[in-house]
Coordinates of C-alpha atoms in Angstrom, one line a residue:
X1129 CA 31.7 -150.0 -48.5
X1130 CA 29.5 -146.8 -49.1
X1131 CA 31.4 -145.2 -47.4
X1132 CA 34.7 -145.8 -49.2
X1133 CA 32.2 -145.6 -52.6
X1134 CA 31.8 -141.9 -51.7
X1135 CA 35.4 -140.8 -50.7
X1136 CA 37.1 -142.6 -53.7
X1137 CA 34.3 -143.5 -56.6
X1138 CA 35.1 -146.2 -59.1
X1139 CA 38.3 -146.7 -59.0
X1140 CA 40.1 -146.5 -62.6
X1141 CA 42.6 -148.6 -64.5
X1142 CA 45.4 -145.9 -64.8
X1143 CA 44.8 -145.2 -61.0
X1144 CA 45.0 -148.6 -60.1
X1145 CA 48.0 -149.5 -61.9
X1146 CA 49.8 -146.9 -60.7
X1147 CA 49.2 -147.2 -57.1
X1148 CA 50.2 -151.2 -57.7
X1149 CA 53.7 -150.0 -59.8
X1150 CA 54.6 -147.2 -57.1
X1151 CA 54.2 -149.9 -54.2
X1152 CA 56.6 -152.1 -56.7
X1153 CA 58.9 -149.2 -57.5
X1154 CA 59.1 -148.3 -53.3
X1155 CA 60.0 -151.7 -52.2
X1156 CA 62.5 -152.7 -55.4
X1157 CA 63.5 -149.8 -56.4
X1158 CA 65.9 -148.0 -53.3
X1159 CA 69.0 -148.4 -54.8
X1160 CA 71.0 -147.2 -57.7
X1161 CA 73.2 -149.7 -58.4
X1162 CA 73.2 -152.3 -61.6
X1163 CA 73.3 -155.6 -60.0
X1164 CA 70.7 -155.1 -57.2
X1165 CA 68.8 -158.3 -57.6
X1166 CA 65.3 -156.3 -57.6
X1167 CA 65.9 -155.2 -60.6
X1168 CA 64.9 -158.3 -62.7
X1169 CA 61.5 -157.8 -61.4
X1170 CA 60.9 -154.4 -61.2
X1171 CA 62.5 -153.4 -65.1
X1172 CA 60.2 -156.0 -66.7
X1173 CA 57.4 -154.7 -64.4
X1174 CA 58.1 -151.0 -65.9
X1175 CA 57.7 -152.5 -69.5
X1176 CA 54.1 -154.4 -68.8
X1177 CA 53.3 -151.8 -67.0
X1178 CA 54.1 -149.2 -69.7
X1179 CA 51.6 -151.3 -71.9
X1180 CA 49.1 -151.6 -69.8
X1181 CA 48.7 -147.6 -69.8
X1182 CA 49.5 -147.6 -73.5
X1183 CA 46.2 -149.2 -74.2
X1184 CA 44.0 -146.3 -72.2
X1185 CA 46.4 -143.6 -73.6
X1186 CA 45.0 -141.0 -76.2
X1187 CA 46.2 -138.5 -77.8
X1188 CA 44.8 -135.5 -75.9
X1189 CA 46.7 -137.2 -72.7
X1190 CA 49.9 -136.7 -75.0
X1191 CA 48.7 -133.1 -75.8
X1192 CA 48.1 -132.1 -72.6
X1193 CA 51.7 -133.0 -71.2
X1194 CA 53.6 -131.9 -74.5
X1195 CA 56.5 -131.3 -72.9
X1196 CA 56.7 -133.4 -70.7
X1197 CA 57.0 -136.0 -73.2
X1198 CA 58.9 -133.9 -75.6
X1199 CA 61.4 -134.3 -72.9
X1200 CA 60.9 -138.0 -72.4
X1201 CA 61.3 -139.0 -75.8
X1202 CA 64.8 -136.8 -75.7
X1203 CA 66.1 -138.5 -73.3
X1204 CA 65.2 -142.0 -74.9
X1205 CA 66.6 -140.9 -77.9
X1206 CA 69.6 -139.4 -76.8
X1207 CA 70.3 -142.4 -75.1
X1208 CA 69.6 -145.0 -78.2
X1209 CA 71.8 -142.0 -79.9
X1210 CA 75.0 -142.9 -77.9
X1211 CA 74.5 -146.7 -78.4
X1212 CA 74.4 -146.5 -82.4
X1213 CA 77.9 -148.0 -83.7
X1214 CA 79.2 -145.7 -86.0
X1215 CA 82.4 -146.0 -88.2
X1216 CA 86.0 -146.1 -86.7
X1217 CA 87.3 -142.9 -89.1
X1218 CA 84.0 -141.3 -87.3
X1219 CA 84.6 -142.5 -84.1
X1220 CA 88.6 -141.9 -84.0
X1221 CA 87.8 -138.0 -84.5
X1222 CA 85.4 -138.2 -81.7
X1223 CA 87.3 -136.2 -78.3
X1224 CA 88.7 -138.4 -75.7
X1225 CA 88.7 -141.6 -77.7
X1226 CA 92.9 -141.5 -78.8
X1227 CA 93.6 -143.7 -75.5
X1228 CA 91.0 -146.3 -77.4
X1229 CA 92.2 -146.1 -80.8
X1230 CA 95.7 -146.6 -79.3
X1231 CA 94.4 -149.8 -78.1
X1232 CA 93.3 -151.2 -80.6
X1233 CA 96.3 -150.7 -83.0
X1234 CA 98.5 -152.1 -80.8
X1235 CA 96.4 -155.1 -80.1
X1236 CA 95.4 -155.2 -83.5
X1237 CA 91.9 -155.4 -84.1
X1238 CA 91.8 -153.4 -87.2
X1239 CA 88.5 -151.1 -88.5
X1240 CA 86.1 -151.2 -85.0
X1241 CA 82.9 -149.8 -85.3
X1242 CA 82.0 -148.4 -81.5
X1243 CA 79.0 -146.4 -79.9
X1244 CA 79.6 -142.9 -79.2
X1245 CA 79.2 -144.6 -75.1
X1246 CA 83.3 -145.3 -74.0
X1247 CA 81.2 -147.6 -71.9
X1248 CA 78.1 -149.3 -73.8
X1249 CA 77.0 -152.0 -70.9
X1250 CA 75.9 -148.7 -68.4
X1251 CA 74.3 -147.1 -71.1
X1252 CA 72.1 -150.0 -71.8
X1253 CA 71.9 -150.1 -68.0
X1254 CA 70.0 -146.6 -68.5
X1255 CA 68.3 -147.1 -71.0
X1256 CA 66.3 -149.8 -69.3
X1257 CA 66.2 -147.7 -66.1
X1258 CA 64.3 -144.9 -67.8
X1259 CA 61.0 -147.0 -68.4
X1260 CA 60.2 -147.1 -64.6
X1261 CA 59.9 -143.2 -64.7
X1262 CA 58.4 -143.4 -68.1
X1263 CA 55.8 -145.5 -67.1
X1264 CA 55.3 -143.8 -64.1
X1265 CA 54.6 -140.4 -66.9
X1266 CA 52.3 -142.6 -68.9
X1267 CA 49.8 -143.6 -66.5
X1268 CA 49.9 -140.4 -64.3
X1269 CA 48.9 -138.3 -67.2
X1270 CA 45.7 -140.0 -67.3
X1271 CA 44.5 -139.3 -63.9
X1272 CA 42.0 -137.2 -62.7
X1273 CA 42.2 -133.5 -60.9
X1274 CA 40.8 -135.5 -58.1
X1275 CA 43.3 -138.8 -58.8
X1276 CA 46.3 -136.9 -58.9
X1277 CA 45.1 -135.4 -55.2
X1278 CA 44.7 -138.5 -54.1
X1279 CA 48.6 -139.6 -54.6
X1280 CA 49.6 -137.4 -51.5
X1281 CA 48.4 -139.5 -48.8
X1282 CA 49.9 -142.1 -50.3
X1283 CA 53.4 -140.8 -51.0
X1284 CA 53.2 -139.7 -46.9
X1285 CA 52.1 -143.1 -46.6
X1286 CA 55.2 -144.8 -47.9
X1287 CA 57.8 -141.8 -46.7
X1288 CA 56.7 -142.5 -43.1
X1289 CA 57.0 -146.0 -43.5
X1290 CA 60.5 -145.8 -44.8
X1291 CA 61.4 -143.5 -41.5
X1292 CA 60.2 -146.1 -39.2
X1293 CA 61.5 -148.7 -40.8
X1294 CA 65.2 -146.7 -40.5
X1295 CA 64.7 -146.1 -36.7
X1296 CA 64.0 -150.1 -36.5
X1297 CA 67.5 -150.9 -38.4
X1298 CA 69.3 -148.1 -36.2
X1299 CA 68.0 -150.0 -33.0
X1300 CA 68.4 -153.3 -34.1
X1301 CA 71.5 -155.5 -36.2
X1302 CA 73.4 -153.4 -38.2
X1303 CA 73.9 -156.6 -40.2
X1304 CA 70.4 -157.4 -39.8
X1305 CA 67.7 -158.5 -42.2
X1306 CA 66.0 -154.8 -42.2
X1307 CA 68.9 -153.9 -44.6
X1308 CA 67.3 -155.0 -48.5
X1309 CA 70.3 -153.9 -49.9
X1310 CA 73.7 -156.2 -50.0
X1311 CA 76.0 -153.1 -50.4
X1312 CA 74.0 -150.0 -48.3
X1313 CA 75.1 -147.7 -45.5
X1314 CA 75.1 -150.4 -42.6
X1315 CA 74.3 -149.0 -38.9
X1316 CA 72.4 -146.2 -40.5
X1317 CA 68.7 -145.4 -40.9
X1318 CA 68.7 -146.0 -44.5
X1319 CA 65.1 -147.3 -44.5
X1320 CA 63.5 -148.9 -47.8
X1321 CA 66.9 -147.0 -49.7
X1322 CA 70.5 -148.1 -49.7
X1323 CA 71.8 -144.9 -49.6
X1324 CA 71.4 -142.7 -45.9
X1325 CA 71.3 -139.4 -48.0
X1326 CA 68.4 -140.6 -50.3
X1327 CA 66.6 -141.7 -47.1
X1328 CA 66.9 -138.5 -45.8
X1329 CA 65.9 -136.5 -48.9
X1330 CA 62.9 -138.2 -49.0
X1331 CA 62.3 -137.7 -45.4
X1332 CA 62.7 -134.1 -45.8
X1333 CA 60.2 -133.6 -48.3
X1334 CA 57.2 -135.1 -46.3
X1335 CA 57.5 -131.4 -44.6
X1336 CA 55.7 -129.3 -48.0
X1337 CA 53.3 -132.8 -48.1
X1338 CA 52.4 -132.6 -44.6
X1339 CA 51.5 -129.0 -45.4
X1340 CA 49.6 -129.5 -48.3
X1341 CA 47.8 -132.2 -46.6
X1342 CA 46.8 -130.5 -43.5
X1343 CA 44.6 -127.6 -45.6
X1344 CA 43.4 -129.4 -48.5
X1345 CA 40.5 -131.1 -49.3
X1346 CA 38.7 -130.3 -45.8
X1347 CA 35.1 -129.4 -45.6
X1348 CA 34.3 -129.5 -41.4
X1349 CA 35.8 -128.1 -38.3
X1350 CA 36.8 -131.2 -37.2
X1351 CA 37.9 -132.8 -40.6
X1352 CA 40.6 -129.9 -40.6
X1353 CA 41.1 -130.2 -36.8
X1354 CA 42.1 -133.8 -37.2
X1355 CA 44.1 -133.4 -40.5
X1356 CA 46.7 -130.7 -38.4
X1357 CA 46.6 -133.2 -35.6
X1358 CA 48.0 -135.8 -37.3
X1359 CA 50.4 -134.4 -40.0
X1360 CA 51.3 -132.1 -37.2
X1361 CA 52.2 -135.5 -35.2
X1362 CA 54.1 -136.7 -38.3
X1363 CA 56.2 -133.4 -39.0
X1364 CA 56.9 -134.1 -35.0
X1365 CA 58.4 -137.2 -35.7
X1366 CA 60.3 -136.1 -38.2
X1367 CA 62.8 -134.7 -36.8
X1368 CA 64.6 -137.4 -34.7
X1369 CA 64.3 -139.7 -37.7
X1370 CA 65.9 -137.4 -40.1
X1371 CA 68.4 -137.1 -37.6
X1372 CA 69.3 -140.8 -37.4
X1373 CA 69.9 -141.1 -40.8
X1374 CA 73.1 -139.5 -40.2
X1375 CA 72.9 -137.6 -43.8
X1376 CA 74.3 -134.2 -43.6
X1377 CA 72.6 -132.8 -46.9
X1378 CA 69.0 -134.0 -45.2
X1379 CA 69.6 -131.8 -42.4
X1380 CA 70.3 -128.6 -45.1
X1381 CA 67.8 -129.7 -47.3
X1382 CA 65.3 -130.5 -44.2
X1383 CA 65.4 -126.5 -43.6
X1384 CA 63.4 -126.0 -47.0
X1385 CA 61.4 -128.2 -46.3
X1386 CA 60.7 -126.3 -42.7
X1387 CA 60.3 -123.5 -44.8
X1388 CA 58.2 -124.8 -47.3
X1389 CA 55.4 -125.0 -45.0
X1390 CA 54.8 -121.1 -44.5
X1391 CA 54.4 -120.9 -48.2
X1392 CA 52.2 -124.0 -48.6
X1393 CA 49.9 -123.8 -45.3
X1394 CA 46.9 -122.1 -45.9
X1395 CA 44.0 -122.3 -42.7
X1396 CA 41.2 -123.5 -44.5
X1397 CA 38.2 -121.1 -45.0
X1398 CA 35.5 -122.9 -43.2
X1399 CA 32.7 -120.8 -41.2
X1400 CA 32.0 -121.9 -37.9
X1401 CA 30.5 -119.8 -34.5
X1402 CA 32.9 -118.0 -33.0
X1403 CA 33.8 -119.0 -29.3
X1404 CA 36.0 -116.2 -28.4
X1405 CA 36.9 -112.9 -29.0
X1406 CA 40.4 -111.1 -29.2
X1407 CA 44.1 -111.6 -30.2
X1408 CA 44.9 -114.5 -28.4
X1409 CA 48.2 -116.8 -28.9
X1410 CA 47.3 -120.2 -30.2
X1411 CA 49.3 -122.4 -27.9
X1412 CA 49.0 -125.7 -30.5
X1413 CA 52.1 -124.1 -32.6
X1414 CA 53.7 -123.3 -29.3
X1415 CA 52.9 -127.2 -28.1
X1416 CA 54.0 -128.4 -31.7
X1417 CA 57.5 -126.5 -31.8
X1418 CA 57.9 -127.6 -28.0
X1419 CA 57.6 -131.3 -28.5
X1420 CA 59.6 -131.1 -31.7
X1421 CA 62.7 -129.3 -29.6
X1422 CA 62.1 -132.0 -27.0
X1423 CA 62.0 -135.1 -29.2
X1424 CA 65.2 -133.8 -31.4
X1425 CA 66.6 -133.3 -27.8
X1426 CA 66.2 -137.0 -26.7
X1427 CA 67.4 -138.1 -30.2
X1428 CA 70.7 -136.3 -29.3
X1429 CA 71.2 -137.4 -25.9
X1430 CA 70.5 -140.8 -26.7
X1431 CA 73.9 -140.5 -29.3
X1432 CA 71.6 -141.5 -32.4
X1433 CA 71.7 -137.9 -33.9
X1434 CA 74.1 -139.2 -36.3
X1435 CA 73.4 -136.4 -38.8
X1436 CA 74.6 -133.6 -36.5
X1437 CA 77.5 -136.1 -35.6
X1438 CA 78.7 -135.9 -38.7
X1439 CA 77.9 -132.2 -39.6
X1440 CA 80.7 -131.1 -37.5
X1441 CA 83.0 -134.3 -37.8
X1442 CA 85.8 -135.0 -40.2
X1443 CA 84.8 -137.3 -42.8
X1444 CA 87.6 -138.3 -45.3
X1445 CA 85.2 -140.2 -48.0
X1446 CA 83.6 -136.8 -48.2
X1447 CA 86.8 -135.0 -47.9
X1448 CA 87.3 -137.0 -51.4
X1449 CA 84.1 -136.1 -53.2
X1450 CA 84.3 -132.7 -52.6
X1451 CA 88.3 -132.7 -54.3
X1452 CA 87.0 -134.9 -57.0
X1453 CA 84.9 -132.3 -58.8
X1454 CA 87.9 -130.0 -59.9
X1455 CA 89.1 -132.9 -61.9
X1456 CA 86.1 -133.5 -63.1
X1457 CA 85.8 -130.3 -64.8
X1458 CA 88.8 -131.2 -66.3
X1459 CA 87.8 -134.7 -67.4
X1460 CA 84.5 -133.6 -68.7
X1461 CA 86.0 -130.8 -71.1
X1462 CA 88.4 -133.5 -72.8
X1463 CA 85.1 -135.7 -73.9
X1464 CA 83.1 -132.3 -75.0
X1465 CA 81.1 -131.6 -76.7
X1466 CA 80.1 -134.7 -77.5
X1467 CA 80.9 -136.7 -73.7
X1468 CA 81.9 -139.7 -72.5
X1469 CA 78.3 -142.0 -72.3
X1470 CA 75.6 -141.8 -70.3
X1471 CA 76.5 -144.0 -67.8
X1472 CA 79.9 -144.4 -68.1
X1473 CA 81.3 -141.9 -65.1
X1474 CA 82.8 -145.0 -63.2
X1475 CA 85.4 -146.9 -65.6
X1476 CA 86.3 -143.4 -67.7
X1477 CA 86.8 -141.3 -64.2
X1478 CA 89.1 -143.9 -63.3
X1479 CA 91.1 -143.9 -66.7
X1480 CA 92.4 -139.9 -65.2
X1481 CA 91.6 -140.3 -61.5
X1482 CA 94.2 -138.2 -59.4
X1483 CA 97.0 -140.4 -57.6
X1484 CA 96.5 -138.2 -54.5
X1485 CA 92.9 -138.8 -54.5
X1486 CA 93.1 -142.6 -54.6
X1487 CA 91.8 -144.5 -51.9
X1488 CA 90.5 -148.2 -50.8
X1489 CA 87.2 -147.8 -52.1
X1490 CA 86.1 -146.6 -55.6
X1491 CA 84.3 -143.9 -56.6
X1492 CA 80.5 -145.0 -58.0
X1493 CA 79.0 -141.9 -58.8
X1494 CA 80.4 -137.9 -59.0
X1495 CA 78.2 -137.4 -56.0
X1496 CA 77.5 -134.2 -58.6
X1497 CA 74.6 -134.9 -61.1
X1498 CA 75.0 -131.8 -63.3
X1499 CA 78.9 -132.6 -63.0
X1500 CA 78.4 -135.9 -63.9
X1501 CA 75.9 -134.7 -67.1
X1502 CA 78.3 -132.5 -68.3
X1503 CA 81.0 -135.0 -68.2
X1504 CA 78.8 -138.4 -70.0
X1505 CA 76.5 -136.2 -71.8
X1506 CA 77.9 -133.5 -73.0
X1507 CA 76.5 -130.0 -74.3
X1508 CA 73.3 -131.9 -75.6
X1509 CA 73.0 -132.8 -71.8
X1510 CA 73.3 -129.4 -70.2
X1511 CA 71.0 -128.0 -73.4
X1512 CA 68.4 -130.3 -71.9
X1513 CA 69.0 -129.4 -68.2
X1514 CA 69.3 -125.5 -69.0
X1515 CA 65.3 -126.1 -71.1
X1516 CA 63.9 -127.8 -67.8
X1517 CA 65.4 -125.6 -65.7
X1518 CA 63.6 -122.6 -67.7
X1519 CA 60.1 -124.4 -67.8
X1520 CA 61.0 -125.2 -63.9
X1521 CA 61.2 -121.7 -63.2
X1522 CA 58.6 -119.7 -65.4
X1523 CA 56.3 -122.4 -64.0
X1524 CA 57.8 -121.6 -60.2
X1525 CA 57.4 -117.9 -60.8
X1526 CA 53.9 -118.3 -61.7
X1527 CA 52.7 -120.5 -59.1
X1528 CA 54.0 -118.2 -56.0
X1529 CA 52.9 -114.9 -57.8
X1530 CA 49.5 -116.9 -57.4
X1531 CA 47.5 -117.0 -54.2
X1532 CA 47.2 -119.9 -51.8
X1533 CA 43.1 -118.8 -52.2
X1534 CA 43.3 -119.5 -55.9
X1535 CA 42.4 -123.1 -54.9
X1536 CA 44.0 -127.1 -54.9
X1537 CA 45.5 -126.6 -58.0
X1538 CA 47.9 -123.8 -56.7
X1539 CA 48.6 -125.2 -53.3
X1540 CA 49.5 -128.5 -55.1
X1541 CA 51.8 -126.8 -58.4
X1542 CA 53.6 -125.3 -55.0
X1543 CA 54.4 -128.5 -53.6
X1544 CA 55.5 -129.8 -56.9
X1545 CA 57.7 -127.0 -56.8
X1546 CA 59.5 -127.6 -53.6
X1547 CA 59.6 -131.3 -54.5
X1548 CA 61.6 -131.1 -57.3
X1549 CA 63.7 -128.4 -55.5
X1550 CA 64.7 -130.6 -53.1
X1551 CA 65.6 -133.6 -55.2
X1552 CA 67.4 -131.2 -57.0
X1553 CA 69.5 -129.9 -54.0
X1554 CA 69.8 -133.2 -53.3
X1555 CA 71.9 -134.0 -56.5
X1556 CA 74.4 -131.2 -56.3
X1557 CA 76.4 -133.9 -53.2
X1558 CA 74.5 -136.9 -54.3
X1559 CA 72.6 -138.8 -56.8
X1560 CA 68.9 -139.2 -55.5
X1561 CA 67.1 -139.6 -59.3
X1562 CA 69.0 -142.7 -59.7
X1563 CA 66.8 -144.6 -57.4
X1564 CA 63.6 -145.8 -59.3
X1565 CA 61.8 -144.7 -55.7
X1566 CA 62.9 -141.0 -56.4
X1567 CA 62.3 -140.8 -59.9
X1568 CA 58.7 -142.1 -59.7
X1569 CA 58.7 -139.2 -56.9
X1570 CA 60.0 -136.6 -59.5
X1571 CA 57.3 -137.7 -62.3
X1572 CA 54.9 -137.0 -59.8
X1573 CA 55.8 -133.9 -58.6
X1574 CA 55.8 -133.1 -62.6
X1575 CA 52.5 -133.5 -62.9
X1576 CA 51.4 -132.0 -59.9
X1577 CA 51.9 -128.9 -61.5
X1578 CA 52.5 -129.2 -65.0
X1579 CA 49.1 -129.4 -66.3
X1580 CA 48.3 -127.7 -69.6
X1581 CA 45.6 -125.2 -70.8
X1582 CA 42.3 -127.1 -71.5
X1583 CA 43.6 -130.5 -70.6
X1584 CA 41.0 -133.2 -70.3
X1585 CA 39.9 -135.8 -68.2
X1586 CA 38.4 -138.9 -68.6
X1587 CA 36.0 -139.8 -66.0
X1588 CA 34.0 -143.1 -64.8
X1589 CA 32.1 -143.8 -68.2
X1590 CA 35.5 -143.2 -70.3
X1591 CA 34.1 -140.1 -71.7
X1592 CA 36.5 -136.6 -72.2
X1593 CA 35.3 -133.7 -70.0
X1594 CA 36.7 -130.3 -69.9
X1595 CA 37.9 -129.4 -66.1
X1596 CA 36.0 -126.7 -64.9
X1597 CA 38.2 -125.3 -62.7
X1598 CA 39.2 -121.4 -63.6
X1599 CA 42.0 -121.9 -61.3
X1600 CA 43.7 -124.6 -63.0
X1601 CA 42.6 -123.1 -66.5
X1602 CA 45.1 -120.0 -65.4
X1603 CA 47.2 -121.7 -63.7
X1604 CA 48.6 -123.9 -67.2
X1605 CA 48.5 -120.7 -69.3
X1606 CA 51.8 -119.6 -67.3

């Protein structure tokens, strides 16, 4: 017990519930669909839980993450916005709505008043879904430097557990009771997710936390010396379980992520006698890239490499999404500037779908978020994405014009960098942010490196203390 007194303190409320809601959100929230069953526990969850930090939440915490809730409260409102009913001689000049107001004067049903939303049921569907990143934002941003740290271990913690729990579906029933999601990508290693892509994604960005992990926070020889051994044994397995996800995009996207690590490495700076003298080769990397070549080598012997399978197969479902987003373009200039409703890509993509393009199964999502913005959102929706992506990348230019040496703070505002890279590649073919999982993900990442100049802390005693860290003082000024 003194031991664990010494490594983690007292443990706080907002750290507490936080751990508690991300362990909810990981094994309720893998899917992005409206009628997964999880749901009616993990939405009202989001909403106690939202209270629960509201009553440690001051108003330096708000301060100190301006924009990130300057962004927060625009999406709430924009989405309240599109569910205000508004007058039919308002609503009938509105762009796209004449198939509507056709409607209803042949049936009709006289003066309507409609939402701007063609499709009001999915827009209340995200509205509720933004409270489980929104209370993921409100108790994050009152942890500690050392708090917010502490969340890496854990996020490793529950990625790795998600792989292994893919290779057991892969190996076992592909009807079997490891699949949690009714409608999922059966026969694949989908893990704690429904979807084999978001599986993957998230696999693939263990690679920059494995980095980060292996130099931070380590104070001995052998503290570091363990800490390579054993992210260097998870990076190691890795690879075949990426690999029998059978996602294409987590094969591209796991390349950054192999990337990522020569930017986020750092050998830590600990003195200790020298044994031996001269340029020798260290024969661990050698060891390390060895055994990864072997183990991807049995994956694909053993036919469960389903990813490269499919990299160079003919898949006609993605055939499809790939020839959808030409009529999209089209489809999503007819509802500007205003859009269709956030939410409501399904039923209005249908009203236009292309008879060649039809097919037994429907289409759920663009498999395209900023397609799919500009089509239910509208200009208001790619002003928003264009203002993140700006912060995103003033922030990004900073951080990697900034030393590895500069301390923690750096190495970790790099890793939230990749992060939200890679959930963003991952949305150009997919829809990853529309799991609760990955959204919880992406509000961490945030605040990993979005901290402001002169933010504050509370510690034990509930008193405010300036962070003394230059690094992090220069680091927010960016």
């Amino acid at each position: 017990m003194a031991v664990l007194q010494r490594k983690f303190g007292a443990l706080r409320l907002p750290f507490v519930a936080l751990i508690l809601f991300l362990t909810l959100v990981f094994f309720t929230g893998g899917g992005s669909r409206a009628d997964i069953q999880s749901l009616i526990i993990l939405r009202p969850a989001a909403v106690i839980f939202c209270g629960i930090a509201l009553w440690t939440l001051k108003m330096e915490h708000i301060q100190a993450y301006k924009f990130l809730f300057g962004m927060a409260a625009a999406l709430f409102g924009l989405t309240i916005l599109h569910l205000i009913p508004l007058p039919p001689s308002v609503w009938g000049a509105l762009p796209g709505r004449e198939i509507v107001t056709e409607i209803d004067k042949v049936a009709g049903l006289g003066a309507v008043w409609r939402p701007i939303s063609l499709v009001p049921s999915a827009t209340w569907n995200a509205f509720y879904s933004l409270f489980v990143p929104l209370a993921m934002l409100v108790l994050g941003v009152q942890l500690t430097r050392e708090e917010r740290f502490r969340l890496l271990p854990i996020m490793i913690g529950f990625g790795l557990l998600s792989g292994f729990w893919g290779l057991l579906q892969v190996i076992g029933d592909p009807q079997g009771p490891l699949y949690v999601y009714r409608v999922t990508n059966n026969g694949s290693a989908v893990g704690l997710f429904a979807n084999r892509n978001h599986q993957a994604v998230l696999l693939t960005m263990l690679f920059p936390m494995l980095a980060v992990y292996a130099s931070s926070g380590v104070r001995t020889i052998e503290q570091s010396r363990v800490k390579v051994g054993m992210a260097a044994a998870a990076g190691t397995v890795l690879v075949p379980l990426i690999l029998v996800t059978g996602s294409r995009a987590g094969l591209i996207i796991g390349l950054v992520g192999l990337v990522s690590i020569l930017l986020l490495y750092r050998k830590p700076n600990i003195s200790a006698p020298k044994k031996r003298k001269g340029n020798k080769l260290d024969l661990r990397w050698l060891v390390g890239l060895f055994a990864v070549l072997c183990l991807g080598s049995v994956t694909i012997l053993a036919s469960r490499a389903e990813a490269l399978q499919r990299l160079f197969a003919t898949d006609e479902q993605t055939d499809v999404r790939l020839q959808i987003w030409a009529p999209m373009v089209d489809m999503a200039w007819k509802y500007f500037p205003i859009g269709s409703g956030i939410g409501s890509f399904v039923p209005v993509y249908q009203i236009d779908e292309p008879f060649d393009l039809l097919t037994p199964a429907y289409t759920n999502q663009a498999h395209n978020e900023f397609l799919e913005i500009y089509m239910t959102v509208g200009l208001p929706g790619l002003i928003l994405l264009l203002i993140a992506a700006i912060a995103l990348a003033r922030m990004a230019f900073y951080v990697f014009r900034t030393p590895l040496s500069e301390g923690r703070d750096i190495v970790f505002a790099r890793l939230g960098v990749f992060v939200v890279l890679m959930q963003a590649l991952g949305s150009i073919a997919d829809y990853p942010l529309r799991t609760p999982a990955h959204a919880a993900l992406f509000v961490i990442a945030l605040l990993w490196f979005a901290e402001k100049r002169d933010a504050v802390s509370v510690d034990r005693g509930g008193r405010e203390k300036r962070d003394g860290s230059q690094t992090e003082s220069r680091l927010v000024q960016a």
